[in-house]
mmCIF file of C-alpha atoms and ligand atoms in Angstrom:
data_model
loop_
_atom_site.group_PDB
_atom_site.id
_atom_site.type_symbol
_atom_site.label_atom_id
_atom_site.label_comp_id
_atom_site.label_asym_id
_atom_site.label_seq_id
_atom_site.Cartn_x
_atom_site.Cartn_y
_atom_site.Cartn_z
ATOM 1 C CA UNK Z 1 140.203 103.456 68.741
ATOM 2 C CA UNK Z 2 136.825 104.656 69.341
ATOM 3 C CA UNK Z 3 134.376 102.247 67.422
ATOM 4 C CA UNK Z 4 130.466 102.662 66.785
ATOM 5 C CA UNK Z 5 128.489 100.878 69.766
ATOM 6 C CA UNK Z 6 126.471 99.080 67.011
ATOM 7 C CA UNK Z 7 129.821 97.092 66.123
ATOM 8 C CA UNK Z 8 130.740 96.305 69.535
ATOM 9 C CA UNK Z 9 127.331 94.525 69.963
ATOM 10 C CA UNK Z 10 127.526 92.636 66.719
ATOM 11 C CA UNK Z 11 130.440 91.211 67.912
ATOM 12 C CA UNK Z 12 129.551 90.540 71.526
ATOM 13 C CA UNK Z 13 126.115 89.324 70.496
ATOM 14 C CA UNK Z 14 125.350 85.731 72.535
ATOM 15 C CA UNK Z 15 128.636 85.285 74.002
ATOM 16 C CA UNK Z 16 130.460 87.514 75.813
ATOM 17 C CA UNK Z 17 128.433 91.272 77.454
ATOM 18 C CA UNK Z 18 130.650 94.599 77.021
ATOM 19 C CA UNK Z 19 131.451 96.628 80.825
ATOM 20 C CA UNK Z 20 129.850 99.855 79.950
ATOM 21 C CA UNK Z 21 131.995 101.926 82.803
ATOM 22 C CA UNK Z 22 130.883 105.139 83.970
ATOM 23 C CA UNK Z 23 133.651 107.971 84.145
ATOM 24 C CA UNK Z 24 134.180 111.840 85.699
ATOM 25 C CA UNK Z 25 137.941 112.299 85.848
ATOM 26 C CA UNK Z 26 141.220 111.315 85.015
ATOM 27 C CA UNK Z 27 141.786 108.971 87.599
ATOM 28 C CA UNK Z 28 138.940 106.456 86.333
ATOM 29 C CA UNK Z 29 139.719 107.046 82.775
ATOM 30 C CA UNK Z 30 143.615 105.629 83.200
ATOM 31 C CA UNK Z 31 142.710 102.843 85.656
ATOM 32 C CA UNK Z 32 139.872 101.642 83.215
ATOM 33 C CA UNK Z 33 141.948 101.828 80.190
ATOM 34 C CA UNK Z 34 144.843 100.288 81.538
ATOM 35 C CA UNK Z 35 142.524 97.368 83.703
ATOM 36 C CA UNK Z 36 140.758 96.947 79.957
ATOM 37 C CA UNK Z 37 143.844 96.323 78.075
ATOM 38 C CA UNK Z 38 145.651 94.425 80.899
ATOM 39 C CA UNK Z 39 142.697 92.034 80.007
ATOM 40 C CA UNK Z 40 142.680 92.438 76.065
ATOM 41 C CA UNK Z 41 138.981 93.808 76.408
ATOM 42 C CA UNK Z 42 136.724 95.888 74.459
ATOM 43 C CA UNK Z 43 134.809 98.129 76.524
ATOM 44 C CA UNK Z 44 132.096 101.068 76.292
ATOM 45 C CA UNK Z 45 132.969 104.745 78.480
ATOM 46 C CA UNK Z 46 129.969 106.136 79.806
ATOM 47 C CA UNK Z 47 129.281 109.840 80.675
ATOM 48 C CA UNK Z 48 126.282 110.720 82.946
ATOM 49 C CA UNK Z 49 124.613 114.117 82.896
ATOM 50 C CA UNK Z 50 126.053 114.320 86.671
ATOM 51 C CA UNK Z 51 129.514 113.826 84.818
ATOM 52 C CA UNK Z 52 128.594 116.272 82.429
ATOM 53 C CA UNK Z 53 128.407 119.021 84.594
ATOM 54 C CA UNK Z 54 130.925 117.775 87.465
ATOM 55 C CA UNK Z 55 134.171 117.911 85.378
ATOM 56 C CA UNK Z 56 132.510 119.817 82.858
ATOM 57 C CA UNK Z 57 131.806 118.069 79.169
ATOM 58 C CA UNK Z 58 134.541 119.265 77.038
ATOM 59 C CA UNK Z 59 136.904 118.569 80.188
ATOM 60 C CA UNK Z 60 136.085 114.934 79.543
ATOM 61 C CA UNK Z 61 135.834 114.204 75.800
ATOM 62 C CA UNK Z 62 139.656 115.575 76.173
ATOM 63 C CA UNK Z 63 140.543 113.083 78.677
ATOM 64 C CA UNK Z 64 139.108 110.351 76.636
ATOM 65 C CA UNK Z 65 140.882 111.999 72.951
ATOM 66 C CA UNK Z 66 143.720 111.912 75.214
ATOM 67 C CA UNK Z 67 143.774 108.545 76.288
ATOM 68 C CA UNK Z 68 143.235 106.951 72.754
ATOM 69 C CA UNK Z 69 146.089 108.422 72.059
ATOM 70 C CA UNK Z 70 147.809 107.485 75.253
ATOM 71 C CA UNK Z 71 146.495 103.445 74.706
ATOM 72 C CA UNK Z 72 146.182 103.319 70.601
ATOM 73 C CA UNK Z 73 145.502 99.471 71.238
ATOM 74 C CA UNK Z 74 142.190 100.379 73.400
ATOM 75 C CA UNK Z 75 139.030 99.574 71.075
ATOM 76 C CA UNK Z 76 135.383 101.184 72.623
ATOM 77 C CA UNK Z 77 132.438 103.026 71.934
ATOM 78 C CA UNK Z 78 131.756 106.183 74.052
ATOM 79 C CA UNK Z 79 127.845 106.520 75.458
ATOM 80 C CA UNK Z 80 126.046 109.130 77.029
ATOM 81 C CA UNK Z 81 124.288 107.606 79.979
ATOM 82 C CA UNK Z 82 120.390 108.162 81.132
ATOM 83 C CA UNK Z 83 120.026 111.380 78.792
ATOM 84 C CA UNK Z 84 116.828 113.382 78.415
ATOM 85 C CA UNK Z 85 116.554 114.773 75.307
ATOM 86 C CA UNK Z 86 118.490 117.668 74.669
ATOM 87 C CA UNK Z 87 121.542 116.039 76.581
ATOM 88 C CA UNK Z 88 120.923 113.086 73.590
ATOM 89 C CA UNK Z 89 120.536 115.955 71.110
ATOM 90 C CA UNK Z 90 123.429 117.765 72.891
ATOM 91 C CA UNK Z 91 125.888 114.894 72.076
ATOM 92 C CA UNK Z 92 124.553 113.929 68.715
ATOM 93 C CA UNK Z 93 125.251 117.155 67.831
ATOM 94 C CA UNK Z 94 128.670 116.752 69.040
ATOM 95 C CA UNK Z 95 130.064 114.156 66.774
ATOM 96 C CA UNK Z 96 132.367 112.519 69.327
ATOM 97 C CA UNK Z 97 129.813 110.026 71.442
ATOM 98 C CA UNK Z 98 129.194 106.557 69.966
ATOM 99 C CA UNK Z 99 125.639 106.561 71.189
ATOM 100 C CA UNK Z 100 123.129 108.238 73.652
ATOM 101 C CA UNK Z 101 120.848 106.781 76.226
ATOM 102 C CA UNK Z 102 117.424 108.393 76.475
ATOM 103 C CA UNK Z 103 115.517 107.713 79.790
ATOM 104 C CA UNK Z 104 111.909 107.951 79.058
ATOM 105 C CA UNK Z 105 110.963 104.624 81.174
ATOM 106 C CA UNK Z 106 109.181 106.980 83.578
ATOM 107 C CA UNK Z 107 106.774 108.511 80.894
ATOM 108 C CA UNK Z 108 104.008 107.266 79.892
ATOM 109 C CA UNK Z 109 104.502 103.791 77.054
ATOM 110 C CA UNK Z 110 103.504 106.192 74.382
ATOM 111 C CA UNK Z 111 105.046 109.067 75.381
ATOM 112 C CA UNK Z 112 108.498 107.276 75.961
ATOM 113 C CA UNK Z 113 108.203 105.566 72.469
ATOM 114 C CA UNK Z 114 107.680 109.176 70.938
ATOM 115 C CA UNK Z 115 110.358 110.786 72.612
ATOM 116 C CA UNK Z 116 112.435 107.859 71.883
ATOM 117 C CA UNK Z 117 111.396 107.912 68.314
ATOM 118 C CA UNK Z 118 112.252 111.416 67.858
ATOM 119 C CA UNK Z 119 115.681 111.375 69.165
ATOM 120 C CA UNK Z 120 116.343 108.288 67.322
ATOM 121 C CA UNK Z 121 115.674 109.691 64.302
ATOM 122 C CA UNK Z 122 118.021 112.437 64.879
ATOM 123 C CA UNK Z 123 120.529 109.951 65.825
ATOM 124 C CA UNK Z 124 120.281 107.702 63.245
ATOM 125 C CA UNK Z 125 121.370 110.806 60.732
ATOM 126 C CA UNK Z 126 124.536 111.427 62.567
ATOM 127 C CA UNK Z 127 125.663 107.825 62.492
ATOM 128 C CA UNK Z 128 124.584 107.519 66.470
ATOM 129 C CA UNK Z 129 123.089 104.671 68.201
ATOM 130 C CA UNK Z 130 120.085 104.848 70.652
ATOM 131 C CA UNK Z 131 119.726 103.125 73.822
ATOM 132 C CA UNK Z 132 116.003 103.192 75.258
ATOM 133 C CA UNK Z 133 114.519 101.749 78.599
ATOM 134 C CA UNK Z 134 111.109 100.266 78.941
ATOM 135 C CA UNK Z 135 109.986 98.949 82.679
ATOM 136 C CA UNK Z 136 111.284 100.597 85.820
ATOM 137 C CA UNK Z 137 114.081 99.378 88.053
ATOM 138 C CA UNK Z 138 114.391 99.668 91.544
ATOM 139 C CA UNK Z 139 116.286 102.583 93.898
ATOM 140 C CA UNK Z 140 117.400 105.814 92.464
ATOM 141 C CA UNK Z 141 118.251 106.996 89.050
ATOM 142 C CA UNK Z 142 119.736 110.531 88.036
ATOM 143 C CA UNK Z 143 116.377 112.521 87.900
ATOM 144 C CA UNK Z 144 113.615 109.789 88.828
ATOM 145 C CA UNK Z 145 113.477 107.954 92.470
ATOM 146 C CA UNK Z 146 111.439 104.793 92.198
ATOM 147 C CA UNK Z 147 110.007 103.247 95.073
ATOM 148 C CA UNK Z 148 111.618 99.694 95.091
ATOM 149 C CA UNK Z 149 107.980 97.970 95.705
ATOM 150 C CA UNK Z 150 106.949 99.985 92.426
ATOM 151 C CA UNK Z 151 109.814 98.211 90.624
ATOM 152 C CA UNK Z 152 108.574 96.992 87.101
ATOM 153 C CA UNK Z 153 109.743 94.500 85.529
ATOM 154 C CA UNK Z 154 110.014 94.985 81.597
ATOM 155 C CA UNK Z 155 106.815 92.723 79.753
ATOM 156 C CA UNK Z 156 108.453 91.006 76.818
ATOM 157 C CA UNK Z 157 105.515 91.716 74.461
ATOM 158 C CA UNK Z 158 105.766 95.759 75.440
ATOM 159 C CA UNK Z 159 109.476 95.423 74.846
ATOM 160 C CA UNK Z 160 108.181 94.079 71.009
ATOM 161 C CA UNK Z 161 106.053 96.790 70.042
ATOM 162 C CA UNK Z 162 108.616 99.418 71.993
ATOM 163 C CA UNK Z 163 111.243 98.518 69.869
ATOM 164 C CA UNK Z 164 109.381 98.031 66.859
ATOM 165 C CA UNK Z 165 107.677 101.986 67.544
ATOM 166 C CA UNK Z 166 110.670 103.597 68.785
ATOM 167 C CA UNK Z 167 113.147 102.975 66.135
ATOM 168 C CA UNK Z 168 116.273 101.817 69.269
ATOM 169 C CA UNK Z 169 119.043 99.850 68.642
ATOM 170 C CA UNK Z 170 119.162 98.760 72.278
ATOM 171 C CA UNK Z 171 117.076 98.399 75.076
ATOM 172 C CA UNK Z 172 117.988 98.818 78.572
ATOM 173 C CA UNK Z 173 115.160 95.840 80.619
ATOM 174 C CA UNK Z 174 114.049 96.106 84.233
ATOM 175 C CA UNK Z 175 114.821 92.697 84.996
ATOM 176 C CA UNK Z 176 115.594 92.759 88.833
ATOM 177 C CA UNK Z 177 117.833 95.164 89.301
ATOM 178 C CA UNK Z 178 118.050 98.781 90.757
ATOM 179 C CA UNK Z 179 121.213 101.503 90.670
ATOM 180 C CA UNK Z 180 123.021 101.543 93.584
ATOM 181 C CA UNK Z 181 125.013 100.315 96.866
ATOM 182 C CA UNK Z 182 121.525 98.456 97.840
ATOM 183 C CA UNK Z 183 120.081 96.029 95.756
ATOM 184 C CA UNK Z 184 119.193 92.901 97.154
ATOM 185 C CA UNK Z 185 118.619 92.192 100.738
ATOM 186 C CA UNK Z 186 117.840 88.815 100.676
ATOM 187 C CA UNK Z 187 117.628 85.924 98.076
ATOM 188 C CA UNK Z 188 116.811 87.673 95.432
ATOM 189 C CA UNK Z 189 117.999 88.040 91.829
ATOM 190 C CA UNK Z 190 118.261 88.167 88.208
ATOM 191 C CA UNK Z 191 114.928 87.552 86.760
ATOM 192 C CA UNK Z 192 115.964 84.852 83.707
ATOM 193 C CA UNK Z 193 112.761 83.917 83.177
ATOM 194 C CA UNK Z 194 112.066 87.640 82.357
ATOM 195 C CA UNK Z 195 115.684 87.651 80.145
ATOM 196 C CA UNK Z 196 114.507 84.567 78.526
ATOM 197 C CA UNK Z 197 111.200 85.788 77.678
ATOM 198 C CA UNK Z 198 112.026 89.240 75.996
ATOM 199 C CA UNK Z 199 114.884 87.469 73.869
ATOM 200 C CA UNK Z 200 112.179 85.380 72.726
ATOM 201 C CA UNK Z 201 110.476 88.424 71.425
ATOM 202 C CA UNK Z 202 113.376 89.980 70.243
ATOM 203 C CA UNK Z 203 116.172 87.365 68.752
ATOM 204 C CA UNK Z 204 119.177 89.200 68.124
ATOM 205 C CA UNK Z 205 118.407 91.894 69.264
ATOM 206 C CA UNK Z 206 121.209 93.886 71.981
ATOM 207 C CA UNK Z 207 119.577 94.056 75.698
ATOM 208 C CA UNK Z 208 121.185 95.975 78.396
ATOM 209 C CA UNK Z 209 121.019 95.503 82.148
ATOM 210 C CA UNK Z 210 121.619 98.693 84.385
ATOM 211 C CA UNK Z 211 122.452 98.708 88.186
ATOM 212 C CA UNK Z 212 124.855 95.790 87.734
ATOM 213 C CA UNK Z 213 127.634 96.433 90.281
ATOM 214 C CA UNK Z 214 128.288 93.686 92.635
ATOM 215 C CA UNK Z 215 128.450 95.702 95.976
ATOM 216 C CA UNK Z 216 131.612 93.425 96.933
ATOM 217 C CA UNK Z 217 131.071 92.629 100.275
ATOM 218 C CA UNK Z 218 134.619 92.582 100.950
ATOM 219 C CA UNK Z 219 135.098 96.120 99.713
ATOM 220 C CA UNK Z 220 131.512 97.163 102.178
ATOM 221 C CA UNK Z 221 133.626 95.876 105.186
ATOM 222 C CA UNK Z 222 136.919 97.522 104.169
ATOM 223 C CA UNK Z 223 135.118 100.778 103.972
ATOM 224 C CA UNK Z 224 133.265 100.306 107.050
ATOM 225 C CA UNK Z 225 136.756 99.587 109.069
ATOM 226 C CA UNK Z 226 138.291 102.073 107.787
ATOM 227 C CA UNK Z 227 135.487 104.836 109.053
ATOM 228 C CA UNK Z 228 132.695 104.444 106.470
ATOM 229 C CA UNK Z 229 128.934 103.557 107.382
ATOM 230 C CA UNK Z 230 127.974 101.715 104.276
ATOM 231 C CA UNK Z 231 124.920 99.414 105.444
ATOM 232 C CA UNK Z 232 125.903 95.442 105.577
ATOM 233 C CA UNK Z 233 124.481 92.985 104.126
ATOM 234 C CA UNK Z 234 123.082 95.170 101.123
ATOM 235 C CA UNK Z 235 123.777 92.729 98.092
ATOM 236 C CA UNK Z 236 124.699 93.696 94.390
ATOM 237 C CA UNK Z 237 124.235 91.538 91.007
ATOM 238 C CA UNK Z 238 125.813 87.908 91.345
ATOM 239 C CA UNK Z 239 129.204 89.015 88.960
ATOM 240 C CA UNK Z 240 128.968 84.973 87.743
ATOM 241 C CA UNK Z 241 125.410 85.547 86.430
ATOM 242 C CA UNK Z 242 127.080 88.256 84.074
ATOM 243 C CA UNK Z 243 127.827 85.733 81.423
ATOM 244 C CA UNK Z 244 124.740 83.576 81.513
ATOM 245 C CA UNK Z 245 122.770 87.160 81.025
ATOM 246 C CA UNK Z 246 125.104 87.827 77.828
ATOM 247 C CA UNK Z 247 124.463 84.484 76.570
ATOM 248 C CA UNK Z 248 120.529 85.901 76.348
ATOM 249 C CA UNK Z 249 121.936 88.979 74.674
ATOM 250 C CA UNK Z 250 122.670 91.113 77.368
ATOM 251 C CA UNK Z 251 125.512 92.840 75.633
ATOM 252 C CA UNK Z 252 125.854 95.683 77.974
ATOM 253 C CA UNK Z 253 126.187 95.401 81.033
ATOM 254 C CA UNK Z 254 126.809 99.040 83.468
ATOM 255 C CA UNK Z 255 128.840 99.269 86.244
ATOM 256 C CA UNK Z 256 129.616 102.471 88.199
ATOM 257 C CA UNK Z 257 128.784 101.992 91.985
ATOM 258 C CA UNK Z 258 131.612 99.419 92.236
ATOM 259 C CA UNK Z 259 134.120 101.928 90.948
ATOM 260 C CA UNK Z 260 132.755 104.072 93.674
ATOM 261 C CA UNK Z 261 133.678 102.009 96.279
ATOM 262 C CA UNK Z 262 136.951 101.083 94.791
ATOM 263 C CA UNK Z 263 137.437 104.681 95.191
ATOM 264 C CA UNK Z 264 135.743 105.059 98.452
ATOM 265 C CA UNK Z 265 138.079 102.077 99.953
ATOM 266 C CA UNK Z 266 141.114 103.176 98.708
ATOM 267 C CA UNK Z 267 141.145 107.023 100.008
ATOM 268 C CA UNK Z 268 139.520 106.277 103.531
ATOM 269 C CA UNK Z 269 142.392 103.475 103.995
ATOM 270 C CA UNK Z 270 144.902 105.446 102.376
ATOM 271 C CA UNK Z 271 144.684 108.440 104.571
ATOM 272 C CA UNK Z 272 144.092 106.043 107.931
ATOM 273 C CA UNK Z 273 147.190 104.928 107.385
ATOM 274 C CA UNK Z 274 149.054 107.967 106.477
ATOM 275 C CA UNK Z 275 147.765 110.891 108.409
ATOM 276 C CA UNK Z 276 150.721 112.663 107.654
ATOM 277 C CA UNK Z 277 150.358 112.899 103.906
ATOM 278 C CA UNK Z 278 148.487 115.705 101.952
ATOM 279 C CA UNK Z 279 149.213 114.920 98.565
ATOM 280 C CA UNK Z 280 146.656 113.750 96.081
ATOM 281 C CA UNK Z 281 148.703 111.653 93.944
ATOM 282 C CA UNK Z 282 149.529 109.596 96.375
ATOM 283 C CA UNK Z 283 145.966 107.821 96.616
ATOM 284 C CA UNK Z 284 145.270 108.842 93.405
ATOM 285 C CA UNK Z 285 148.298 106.106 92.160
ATOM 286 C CA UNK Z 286 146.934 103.395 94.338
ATOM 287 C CA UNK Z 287 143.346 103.997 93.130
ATOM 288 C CA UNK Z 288 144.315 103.683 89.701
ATOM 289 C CA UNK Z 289 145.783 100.360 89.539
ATOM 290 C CA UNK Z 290 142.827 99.159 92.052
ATOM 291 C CA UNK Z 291 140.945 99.918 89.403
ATOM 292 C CA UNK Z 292 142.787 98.754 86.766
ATOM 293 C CA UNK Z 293 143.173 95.055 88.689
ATOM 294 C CA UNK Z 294 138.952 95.296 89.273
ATOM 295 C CA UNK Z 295 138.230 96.187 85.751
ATOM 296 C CA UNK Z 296 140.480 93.469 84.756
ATOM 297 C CA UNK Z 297 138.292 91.225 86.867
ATOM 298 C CA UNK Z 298 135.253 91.814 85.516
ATOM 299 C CA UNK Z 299 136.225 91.702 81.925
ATOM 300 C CA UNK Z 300 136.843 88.048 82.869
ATOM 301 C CA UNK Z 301 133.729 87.700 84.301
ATOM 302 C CA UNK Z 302 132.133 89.502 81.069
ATOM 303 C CA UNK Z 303 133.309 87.013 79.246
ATOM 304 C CA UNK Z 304 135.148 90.355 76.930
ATOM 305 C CA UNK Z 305 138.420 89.247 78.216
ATOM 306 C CA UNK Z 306 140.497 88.660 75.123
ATOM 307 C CA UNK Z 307 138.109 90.022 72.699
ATOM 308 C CA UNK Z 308 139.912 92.891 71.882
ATOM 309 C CA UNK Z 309 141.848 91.508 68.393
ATOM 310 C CA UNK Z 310 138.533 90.506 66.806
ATOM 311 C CA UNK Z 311 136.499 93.096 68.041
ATOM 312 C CA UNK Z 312 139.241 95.662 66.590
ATOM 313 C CA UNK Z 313 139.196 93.621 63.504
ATOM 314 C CA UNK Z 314 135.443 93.459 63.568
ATOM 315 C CA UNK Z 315 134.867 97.269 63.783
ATOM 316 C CA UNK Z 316 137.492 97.643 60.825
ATOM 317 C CA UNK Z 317 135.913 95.517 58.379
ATOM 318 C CA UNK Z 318 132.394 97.823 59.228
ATOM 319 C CA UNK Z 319 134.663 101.056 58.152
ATOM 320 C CA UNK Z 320 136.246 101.678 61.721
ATOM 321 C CA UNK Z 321 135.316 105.245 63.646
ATOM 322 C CA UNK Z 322 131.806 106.269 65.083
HETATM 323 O O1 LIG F 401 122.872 105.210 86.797
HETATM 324 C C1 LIG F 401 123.514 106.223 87.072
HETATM 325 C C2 LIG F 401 124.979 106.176 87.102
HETATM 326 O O2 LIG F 401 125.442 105.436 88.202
HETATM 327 C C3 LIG F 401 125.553 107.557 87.059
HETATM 328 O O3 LIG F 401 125.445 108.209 88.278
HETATM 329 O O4 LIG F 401 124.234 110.290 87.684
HETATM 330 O O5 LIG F 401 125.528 110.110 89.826
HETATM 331 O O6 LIG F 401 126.716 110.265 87.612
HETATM 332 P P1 LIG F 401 125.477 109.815 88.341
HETATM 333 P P1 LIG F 402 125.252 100.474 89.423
HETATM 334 O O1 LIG F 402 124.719 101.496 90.382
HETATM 335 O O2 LIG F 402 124.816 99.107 89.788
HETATM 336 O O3 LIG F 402 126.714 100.563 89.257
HETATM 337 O O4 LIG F 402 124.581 100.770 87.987
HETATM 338 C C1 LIG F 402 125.143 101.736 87.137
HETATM 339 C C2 LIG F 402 124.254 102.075 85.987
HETATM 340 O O5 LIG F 402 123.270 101.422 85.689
HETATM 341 C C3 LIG F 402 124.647 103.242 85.183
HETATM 342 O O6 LIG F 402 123.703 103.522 84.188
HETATM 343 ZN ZN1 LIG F 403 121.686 103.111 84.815
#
């Protein structure tokens, strides 16, 4: 059942953060449906603008139609991820995504509250949800590559007036973080302080954290054996800090380089071991329940793990469909 994002965060609100998982074929869709329901989780799809155009938009609205039908018991919300503006007007045109993300955070503060305004208000007439980002996070993101010194961390009184300008319904925060295989080198971290401080400014409001993968070391080292040349010692977000973020009202928290290297693990191993074998299914089937048994993991660590009965029931009693 796909649900409105909105109701998904009402219910998650303070206790438990939704995996917002980004997809681009059929292979990710089954293994994080099937990993999602193995843990009775709600969950949110995302679809970059890379996605978009890789297996082509329509291509993958029917492979999510499809698998709603194919897991009626799945509840989420479907979101376009780091849109500019006509790929937000784009889908809110379309009347199948949940909400959009538009990524302004590299404008100017004015000129990403008035873009943000603008497609909010467009939103907001079709029934669509806006995510927004304020403060810049480290590494690379889809169109924008931010030196990691540069990194800035969201100010909780900017993230007041942003909200209060823009017209959002969620804000993604710049609170340590950056996209990627390579996030922290050292001791580094979540910034709760910072977490702390814009909840303060915003109380009930839904937060989001980008670049949350956990660049599983084990998973580095399995690639690396197995021919890769992933750099070591690169570390991801702390996957037990998840919850304690949620409890501040992060209620979204994205994941797609550990999918990659789910992915990336699986193949290179798969075809060491079996030089002999040229067909695509054959990976393909181990991938998917990898995936399945790691999105199962980190609805656990979400804290979404056996949400999915009252979330379902949740989104009913607010009238259901987005
Ligand atoms: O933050 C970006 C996501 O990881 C999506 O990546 O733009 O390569 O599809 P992509
Ligand atoms: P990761 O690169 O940490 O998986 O972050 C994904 C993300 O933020 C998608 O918007
Ligand atoms: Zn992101």
């Amino acid at each position: 059942m796909i649900v409105t994002t909105k109701t998904l965060f009402e219910h998650a609100y303070g206790k438990y953060a939704l995996g917002a998982y980004n997809i681009n074929n059929a292979e990710q869709a089954l293994g994080l449906f099937k990993g999602n329901i193995a843990a009775q989780s709600p969950f949110i799809i995302q679809i970059s603008k890379g996605a978009r155009a890789y297996t082509d938009k329509r291509m993958l609205e029917a492979i999510i139609r499809a698998c709603d039908e194919i897991f009626p018991e799945a509840v989420f919300a479907v979101h376009l991820d780091h849109g500019d503006e006509q790929t937000c007007y784009d889908c809110i045109d379309s009347g199948f995504y949940s909400s959009v993300m538009i990524d302004a955070s590299h404008d100017p503060f004015e000129e990403n509250i008035a873009i943000t305004r603008r497609v909010a208000d467009r939103a907001h007439a079709k029934g669509v949800s806006v995510e927004a980002e304020l403060g810049m996070l480290g590494g690379v993101e889809e169109h924008v590559a931010v030196d990691e010194k540069n990194a800035k961390l969201t100010d909780p009184d900017e993230a007041k007036e942003f909200v209060e300008k823009s017209g959002c319904d969620s804000l993604a925060c710049a609170i340590g973080t950056s996209h990627g295989a390579y996030k922290f080198s050292g001791g580094q971290g979540l910034h709760f302080d910072r977490i702390r401080a814009i909840q303060q400014q915003l109380p009930g409001f839904p937060l989001v954290m980008h670049g949350s993968s956990s660049v599983p070391q084990d998973e580095v080292h399995r690639i690396n054996a197995a021919g890769g040349k992933l750099k070591e010692g690169a570390k991801g977000v702390d996957e037990h800090q998840y919850l304690p973020a949620a409890k501040l009202g992060v209620c979204k928290v994205n994941i797609d380089t550990d999918g990659r290297l789910v992915w990336t693990r699986v193949h290179r191993e798969f075809f060491r071991d079996h030089p002999e074998d040229f067909d695509l299914r054959s990976p393909g089937k181990v991938f998917i329940a990898e995936y399945a048994k790691f999105i199962e993991s980190r609805s656990n660590l979400l804290g979404s793990a056996g949400q999915l009965a009252s979330a379902r029931e949740h989104a009913q009693s607010k009238g259901g469909k987005a």
